[in-house]
Coordinates of N, CA and C in Angstrom, one line a residue:
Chain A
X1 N 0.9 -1.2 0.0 CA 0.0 0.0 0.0 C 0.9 1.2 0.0
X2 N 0.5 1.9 -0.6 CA 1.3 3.3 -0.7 C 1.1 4.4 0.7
X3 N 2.1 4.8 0.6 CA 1.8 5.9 1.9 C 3.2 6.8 2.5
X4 N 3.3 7.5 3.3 CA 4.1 8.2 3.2 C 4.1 8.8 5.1
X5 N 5.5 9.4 5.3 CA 5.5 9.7 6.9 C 6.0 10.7 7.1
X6 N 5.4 11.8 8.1 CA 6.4 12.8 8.2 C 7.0 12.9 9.6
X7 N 7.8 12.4 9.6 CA 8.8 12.1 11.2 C 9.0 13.6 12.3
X8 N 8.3 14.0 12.2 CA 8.1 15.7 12.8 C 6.9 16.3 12.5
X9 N 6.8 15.9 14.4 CA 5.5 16.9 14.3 C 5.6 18.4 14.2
X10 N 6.6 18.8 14.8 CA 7.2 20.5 14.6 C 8.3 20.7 14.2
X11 N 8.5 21.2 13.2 CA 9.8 22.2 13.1 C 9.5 23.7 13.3
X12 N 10.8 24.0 14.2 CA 11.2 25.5 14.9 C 12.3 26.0 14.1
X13 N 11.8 27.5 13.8 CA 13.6 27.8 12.7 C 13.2 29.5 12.8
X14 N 14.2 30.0 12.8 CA 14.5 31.2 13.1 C 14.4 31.9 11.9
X15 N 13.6 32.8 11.5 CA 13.0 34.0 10.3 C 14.3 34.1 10.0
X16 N 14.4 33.8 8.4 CA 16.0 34.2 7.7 C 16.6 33.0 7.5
X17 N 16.5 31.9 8.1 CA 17.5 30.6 8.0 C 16.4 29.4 7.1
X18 N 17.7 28.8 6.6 CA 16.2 27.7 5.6 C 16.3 26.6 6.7
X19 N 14.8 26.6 5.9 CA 13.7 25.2 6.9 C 13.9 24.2 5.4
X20 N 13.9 23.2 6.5 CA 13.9 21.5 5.8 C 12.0 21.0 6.6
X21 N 11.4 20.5 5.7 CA 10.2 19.5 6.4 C 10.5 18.6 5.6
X22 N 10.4 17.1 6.3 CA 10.9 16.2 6.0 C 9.2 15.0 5.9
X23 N 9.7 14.0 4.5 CA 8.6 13.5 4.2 C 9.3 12.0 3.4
X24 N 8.7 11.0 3.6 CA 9.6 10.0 3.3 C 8.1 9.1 2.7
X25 N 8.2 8.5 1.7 CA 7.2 7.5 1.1 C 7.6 6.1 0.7
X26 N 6.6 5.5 0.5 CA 6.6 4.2 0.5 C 5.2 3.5 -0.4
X27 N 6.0 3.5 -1.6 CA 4.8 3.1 -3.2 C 5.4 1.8 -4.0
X28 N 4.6 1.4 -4.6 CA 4.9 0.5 -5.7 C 5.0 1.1 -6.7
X29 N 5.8 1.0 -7.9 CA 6.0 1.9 -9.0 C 6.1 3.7 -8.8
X30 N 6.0 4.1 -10.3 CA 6.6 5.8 -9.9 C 5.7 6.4 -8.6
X31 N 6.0 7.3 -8.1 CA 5.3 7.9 -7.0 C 4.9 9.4 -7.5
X32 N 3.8 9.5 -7.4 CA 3.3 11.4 -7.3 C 3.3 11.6 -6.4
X33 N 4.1 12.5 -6.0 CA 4.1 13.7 -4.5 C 3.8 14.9 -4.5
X34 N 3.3 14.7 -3.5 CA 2.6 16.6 -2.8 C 2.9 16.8 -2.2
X35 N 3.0 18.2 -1.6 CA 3.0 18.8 -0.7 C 2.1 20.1 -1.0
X36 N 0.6 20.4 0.7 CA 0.0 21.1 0.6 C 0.3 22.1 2.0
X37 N -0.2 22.9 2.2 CA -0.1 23.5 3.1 C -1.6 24.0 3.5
X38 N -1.5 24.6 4.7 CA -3.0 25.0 6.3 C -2.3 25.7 6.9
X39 N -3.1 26.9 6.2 CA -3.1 28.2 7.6 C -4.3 28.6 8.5
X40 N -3.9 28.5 9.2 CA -5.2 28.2 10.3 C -6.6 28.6 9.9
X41 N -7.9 27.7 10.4 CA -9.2 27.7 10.0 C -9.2 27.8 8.4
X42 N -8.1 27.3 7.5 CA -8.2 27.3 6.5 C -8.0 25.8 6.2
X43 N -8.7 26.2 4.6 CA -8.4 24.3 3.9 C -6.9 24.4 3.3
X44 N -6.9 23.4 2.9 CA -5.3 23.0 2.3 C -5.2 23.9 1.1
X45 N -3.9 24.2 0.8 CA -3.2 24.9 -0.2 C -2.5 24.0 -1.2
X46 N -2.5 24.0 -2.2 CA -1.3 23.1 -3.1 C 0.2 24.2 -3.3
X47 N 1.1 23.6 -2.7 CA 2.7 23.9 -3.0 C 2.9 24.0 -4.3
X48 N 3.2 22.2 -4.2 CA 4.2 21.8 -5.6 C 4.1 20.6 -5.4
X49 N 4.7 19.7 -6.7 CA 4.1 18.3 -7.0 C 4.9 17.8 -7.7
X50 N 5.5 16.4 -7.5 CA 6.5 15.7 -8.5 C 5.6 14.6 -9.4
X51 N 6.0 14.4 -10.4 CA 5.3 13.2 -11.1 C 6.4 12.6 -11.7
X52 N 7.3 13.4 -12.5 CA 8.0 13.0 -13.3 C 9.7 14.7 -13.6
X53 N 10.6 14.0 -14.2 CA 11.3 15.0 -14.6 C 12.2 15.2 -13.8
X54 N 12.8 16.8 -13.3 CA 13.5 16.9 -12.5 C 13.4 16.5 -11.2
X55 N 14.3 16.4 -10.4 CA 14.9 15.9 -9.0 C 14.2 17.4 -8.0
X56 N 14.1 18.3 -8.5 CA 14.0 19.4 -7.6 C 13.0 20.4 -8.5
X57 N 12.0 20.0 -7.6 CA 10.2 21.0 -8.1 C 10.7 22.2 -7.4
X58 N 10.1 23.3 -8.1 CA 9.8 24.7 -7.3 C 8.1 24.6 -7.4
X59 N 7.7 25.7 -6.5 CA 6.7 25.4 -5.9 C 6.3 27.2 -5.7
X60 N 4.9 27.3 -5.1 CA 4.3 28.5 -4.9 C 5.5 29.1 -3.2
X61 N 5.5 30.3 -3.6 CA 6.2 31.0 -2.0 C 6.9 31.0 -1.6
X62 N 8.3 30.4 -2.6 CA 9.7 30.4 -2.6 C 9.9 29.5 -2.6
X63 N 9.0 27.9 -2.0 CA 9.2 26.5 -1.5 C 9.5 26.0 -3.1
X64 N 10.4 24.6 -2.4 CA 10.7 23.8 -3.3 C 10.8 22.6 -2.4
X65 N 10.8 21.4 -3.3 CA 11.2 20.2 -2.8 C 11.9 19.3 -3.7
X66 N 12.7 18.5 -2.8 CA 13.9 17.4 -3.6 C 13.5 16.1 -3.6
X67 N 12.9 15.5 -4.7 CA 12.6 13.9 -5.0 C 13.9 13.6 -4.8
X68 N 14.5 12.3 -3.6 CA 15.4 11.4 -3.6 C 15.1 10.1 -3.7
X69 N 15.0 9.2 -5.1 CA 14.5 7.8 -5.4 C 15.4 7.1 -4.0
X70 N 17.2 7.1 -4.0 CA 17.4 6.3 -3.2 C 17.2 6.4 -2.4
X71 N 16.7 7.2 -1.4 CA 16.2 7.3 -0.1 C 14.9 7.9 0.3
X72 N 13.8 7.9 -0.8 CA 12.7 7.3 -1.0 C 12.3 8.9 0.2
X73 N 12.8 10.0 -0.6 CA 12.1 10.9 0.4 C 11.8 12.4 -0.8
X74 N 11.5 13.0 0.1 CA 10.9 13.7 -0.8 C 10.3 15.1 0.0
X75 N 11.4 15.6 0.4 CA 11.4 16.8 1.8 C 11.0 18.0 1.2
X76 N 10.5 19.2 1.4 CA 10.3 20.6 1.7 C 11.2 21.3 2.1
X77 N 11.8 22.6 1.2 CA 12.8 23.4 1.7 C 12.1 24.6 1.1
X78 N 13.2 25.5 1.8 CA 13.1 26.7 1.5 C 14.2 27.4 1.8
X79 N 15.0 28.5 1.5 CA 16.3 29.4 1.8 C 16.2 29.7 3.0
X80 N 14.9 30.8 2.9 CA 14.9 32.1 4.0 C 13.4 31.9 4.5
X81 N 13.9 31.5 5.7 CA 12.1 31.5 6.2 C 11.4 32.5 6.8
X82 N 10.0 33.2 6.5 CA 9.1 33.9 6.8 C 8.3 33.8 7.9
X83 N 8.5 34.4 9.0 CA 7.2 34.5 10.0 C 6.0 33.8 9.4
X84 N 4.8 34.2 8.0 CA 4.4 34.4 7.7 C 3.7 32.8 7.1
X85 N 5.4 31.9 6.8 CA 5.4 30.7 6.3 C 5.0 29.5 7.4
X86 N 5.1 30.1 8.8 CA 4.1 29.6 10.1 C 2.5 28.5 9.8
X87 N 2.6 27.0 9.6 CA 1.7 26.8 9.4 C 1.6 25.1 9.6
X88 N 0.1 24.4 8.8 CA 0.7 22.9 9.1 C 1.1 22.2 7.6
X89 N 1.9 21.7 7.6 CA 2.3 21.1 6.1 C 2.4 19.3 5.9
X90 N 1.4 19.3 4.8 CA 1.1 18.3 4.3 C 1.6 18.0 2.8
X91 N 2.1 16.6 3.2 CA 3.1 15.8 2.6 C 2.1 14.4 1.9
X92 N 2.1 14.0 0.8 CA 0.7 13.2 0.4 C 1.5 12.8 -1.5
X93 N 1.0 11.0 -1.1 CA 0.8 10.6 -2.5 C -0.2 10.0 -2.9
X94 N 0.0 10.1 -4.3 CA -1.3 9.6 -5.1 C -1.6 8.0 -5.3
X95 N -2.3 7.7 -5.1 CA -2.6 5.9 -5.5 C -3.7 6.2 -6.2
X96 N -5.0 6.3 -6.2 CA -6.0 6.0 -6.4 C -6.8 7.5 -6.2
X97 N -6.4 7.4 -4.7 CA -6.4 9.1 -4.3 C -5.3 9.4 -3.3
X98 N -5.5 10.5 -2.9 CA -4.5 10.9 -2.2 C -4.3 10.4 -0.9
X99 N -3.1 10.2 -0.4 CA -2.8 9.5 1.0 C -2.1 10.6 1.9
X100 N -2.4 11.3 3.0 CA -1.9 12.1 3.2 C -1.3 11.7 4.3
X101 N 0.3 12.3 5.0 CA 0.7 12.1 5.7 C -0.2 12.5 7.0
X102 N 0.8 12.6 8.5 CA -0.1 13.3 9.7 C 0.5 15.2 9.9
X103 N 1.1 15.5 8.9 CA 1.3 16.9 9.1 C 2.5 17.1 10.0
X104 N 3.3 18.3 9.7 CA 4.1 18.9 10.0 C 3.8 20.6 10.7
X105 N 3.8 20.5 11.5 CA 3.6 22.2 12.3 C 5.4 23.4 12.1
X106 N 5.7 24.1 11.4 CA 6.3 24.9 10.9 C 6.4 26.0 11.9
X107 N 6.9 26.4 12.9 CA 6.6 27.6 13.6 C 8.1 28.5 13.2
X108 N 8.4 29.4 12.7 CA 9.0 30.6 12.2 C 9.5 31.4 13.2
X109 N 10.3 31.8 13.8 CA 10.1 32.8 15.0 C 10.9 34.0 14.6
X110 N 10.6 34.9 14.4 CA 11.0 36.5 14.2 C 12.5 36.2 15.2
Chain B
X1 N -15.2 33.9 -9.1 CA -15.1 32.4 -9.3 C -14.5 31.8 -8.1
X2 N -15.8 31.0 -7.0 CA -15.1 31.3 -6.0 C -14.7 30.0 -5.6
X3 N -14.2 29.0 -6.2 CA -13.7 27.8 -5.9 C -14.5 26.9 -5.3
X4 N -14.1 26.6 -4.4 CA -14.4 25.2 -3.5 C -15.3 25.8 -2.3
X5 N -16.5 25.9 -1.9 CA -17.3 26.3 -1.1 C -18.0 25.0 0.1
X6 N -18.3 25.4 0.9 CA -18.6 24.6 2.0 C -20.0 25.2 2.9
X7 N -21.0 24.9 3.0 CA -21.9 25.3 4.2 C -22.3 24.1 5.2
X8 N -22.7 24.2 6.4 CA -21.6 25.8 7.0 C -20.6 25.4 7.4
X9 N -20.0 26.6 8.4 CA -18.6 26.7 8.4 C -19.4 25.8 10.2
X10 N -19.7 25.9 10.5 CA -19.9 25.6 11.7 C -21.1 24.4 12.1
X11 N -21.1 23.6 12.8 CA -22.5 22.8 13.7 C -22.2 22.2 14.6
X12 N -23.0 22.4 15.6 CA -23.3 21.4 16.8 C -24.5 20.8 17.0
X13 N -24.3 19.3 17.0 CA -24.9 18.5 16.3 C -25.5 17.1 18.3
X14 N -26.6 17.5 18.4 CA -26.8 16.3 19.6 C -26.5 14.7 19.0
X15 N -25.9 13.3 20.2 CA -25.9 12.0 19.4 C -27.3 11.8 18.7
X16 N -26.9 11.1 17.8 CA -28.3 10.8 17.1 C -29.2 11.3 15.7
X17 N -28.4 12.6 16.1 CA -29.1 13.7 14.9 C -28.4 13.5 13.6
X18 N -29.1 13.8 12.8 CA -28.7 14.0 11.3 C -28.5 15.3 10.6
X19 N -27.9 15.8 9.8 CA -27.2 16.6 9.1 C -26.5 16.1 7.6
X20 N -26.8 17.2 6.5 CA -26.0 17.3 5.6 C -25.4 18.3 5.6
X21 N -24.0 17.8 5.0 CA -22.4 19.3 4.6 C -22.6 19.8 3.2
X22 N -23.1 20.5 2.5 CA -22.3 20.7 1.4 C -21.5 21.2 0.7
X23 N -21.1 21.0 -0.5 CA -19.8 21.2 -1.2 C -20.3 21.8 -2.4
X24 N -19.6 22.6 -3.0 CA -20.3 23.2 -4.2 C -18.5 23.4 -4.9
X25 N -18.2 23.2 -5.8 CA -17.3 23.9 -7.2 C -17.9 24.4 -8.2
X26 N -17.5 25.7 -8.7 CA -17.3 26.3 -10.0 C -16.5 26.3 -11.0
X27 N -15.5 24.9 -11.0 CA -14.4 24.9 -12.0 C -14.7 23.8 -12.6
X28 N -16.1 23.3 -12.5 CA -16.2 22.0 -14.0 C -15.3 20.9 -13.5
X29 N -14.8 21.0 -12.1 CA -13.7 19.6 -12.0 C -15.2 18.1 -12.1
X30 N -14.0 17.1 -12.7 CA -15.1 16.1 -12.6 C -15.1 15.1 -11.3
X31 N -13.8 15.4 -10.0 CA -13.6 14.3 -9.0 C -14.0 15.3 -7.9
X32 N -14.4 15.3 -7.0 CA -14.9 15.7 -5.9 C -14.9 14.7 -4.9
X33 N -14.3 15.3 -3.4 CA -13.9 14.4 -2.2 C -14.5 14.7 -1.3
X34 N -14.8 14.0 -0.2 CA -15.0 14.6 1.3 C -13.9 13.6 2.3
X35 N -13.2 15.0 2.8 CA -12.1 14.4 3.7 C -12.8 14.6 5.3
X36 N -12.1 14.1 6.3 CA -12.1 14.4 7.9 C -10.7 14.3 8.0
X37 N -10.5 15.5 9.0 CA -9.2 15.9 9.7 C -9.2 16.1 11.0
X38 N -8.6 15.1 11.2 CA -8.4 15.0 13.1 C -7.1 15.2 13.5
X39 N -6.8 15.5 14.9 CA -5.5 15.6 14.8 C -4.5 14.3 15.5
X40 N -3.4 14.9 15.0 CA -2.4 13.5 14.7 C -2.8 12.3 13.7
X41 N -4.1 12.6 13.1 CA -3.8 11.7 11.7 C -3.9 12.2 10.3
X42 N -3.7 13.0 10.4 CA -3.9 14.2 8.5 C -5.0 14.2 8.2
X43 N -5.5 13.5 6.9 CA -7.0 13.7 6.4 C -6.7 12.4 5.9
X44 N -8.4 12.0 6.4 CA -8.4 10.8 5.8 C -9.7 10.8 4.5
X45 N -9.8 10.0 3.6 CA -11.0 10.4 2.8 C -11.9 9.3 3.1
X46 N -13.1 10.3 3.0 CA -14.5 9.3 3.6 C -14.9 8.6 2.3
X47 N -15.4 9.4 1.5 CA -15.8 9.4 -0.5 C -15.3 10.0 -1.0
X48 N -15.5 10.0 -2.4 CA -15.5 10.7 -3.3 C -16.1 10.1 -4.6
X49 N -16.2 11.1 -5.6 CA -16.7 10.9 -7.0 C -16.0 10.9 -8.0
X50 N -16.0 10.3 -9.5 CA -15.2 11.0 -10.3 C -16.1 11.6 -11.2
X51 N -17.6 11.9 -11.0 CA -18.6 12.5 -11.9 C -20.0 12.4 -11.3
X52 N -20.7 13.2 -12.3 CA -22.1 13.0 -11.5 C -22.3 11.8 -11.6
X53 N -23.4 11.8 -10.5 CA -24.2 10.2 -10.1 C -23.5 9.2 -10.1
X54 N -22.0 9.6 -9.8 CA -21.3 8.2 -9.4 C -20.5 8.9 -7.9
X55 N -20.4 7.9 -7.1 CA -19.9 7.8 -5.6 C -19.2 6.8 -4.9
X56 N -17.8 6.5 -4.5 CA -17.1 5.5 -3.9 C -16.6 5.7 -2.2
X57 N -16.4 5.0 -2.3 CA -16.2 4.6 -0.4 C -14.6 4.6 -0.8
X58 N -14.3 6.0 0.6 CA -12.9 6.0 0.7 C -11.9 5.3 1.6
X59 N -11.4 5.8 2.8 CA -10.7 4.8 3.7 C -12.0 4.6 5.7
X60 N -12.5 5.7 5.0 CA -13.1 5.7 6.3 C -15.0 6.2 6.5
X61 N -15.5 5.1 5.3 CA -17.2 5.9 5.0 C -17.9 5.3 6.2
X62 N -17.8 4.5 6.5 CA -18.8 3.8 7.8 C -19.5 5.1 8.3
X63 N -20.8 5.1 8.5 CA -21.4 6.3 9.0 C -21.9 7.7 8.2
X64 N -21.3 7.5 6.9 CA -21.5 8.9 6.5 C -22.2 7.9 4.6
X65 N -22.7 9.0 4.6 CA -23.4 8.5 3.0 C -23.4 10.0 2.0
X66 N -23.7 9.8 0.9 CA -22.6 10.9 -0.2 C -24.0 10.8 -1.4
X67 N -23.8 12.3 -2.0 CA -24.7 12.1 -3.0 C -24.1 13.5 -4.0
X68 N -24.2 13.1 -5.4 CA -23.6 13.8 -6.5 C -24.8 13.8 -7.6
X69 N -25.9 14.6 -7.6 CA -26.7 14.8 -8.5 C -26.6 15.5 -9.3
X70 N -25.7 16.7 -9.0 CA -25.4 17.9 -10.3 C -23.5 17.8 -10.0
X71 N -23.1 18.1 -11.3 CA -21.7 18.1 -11.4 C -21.1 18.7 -10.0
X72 N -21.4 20.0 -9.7 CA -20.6 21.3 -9.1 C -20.5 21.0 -7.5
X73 N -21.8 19.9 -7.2 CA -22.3 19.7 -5.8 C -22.0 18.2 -5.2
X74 N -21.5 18.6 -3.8 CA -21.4 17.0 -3.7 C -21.8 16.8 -2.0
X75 N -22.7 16.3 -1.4 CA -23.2 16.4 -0.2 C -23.1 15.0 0.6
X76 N -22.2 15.6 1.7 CA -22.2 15.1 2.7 C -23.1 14.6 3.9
X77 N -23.6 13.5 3.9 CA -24.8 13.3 5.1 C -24.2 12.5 6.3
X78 N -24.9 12.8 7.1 CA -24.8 11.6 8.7 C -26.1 11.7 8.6
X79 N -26.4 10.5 8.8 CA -27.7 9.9 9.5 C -27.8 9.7 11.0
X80 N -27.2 9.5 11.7 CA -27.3 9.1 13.1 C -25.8 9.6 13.9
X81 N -25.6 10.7 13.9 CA -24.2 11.3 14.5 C -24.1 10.7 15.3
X82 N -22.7 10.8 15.8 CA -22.1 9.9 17.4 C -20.7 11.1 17.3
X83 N -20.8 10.9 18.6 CA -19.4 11.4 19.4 C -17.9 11.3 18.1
X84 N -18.0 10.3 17.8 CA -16.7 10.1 17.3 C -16.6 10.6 16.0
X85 N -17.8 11.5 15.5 CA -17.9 12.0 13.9 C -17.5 13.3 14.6
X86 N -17.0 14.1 15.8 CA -16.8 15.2 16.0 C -15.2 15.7 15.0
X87 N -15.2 16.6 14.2 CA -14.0 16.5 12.8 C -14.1 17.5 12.6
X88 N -12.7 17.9 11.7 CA -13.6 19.2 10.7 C -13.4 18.4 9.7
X89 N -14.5 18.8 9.0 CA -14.4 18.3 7.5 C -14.1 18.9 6.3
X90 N -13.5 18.3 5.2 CA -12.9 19.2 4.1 C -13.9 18.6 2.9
X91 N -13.9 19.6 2.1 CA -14.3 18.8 0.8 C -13.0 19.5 -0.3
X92 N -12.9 18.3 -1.1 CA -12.3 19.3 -2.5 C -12.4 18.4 -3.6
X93 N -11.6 19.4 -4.8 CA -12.3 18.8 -6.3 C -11.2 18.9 -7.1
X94 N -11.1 18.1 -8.1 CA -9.9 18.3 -8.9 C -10.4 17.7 -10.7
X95 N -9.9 18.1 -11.5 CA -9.8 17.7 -12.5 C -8.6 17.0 -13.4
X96 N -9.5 16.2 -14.5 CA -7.9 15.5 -14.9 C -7.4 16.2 -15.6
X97 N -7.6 17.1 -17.0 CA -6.6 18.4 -17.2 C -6.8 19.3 -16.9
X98 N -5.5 20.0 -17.3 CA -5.7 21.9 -16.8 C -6.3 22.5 -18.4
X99 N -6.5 23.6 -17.7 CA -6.6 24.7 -19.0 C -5.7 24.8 -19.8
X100 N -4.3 24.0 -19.5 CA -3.2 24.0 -21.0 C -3.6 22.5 -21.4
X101 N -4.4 21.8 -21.0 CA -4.4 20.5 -21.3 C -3.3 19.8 -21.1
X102 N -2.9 19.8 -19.9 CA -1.4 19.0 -19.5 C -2.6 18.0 -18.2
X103 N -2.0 16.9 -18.0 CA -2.5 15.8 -16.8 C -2.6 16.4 -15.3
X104 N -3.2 16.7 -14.8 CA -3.4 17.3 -13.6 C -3.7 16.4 -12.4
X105 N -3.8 16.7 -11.2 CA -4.7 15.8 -10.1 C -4.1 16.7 -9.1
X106 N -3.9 18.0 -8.8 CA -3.8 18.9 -7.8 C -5.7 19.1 -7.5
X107 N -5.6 18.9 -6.4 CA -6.7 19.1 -5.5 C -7.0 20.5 -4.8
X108 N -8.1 20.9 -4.9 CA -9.4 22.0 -4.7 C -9.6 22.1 -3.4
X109 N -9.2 22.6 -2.0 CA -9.5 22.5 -1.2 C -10.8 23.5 -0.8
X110 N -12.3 23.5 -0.2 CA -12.8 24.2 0.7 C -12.3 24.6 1.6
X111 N -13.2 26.3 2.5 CA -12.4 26.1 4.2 C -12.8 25.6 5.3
X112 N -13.9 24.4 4.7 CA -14.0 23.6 5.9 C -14.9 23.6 7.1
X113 N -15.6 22.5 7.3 CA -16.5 22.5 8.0 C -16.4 21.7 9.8
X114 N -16.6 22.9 11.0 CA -16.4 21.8 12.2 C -17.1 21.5 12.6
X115 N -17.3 20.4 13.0 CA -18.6 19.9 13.2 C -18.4 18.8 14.9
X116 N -19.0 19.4 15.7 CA -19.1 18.9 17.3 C -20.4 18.5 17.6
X117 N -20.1 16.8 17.6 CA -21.5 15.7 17.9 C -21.8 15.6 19.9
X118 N -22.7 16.2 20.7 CA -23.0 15.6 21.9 C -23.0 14.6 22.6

């Protein structure tokens, strides 16, 4: 069964320094990945999405992410992080439908 | 064009009682979902559609029943609430191409409905 984990429930990172959210899956055949984001009392946002092609998607808000086949991961970065980028981040592949991880809480601190 | 819509944003609901959520899109998508989001488990999906008048069982329908009579709308029901349906719930929609005609399956999110059973 396909599915995917995000080993952190929070990352803490200081406004200005790049954040890593980390997301690791587990599919039969190619994998489609997402990553969506939730800012509070809000529904999910779509980032960015791998299917195919390059190793490194860009994405909405500066974010990017790096497909690693050998290590079957498929993390969230960014350079310079924003107060503003404070939120919960969801990590999700496609089978049939979407499988979403249990989320990542991002808190930013000025 | 206001995407992915939800009514309402709010209910509290006694054990027992019944309620429908609905979902409305404006973008002609043909798949339409209903998720529940609790915390420490992400979203899980209850149904979804990939067109009118068709409806499938997702990872977690037990208790909830779904209906797709017009494209744009997709409604959520409980028939007999319980404690453990207390969630917020999402709906969203997606289509299989974009406007450039490339393969798509990014998903439509509403802002979601919370819903607290007695």
């Amino acid at each position: 069964a396909q599915s995917v984990a995000q080993p952190e429930d929070q990352v803490n990172v200081a406004e200005g320094n790049p954040l890593t959210v980390k997301c690791t899956y587990s599919v039969s055949g190619n994998p489609y990945l997402f990553w969506y984001v939730q800012y509070p009392n809000r529904g999910l946002q779509f980032l960015l999405k791998y299917i195919t092609g390059d190793n490194l998607v860009k994405g909405s808000y500066g974010f990017e992410a790096e497909f690693n086949k050998s290590q079957t991961s498929f993390h969230l970065k960014k350079p310079s992080a924003l107060v503003s980028d404070s939120a919960l981040y969801f990590c999700a592949v496609r089978d049939y439908k979407l499988i979403f991880g249990t989320g990542t809480r991002l808190q930013v601190f000025p | 064009n206001a995407g992915v819509t939800q009514t309402p944003k709010f209910r509290v609901l006694k054990t027992g009682q019944s309620m429908t959520l609905l979902c409305a899109q404006d973008m002609n998508h043909e798949y339409m979902y209903w998720y529940r989001q609790d915390p420490g488990m992400g979203l899980r999906l209850i149904h979804y559609s990939v067109g009118e008048g068709t409806t499938a069982k997702g990872e977690v329908p037990d208790g909830y029943n779904v209906s797709r009579l017009k494209k744009q709308n997709f409604l959520l029901g409980l028939e007999s609430a319980a404690p453990s349906q207390t969630s917020v719930y999402f709906c969203a929609s997606s289509t299989l191409r974009s406007r450039e005609g490339l393969l798509t399956d990014t998903q439509y999110f509403g802002p979601g409905t919370r819903l607290t059973v007695l």
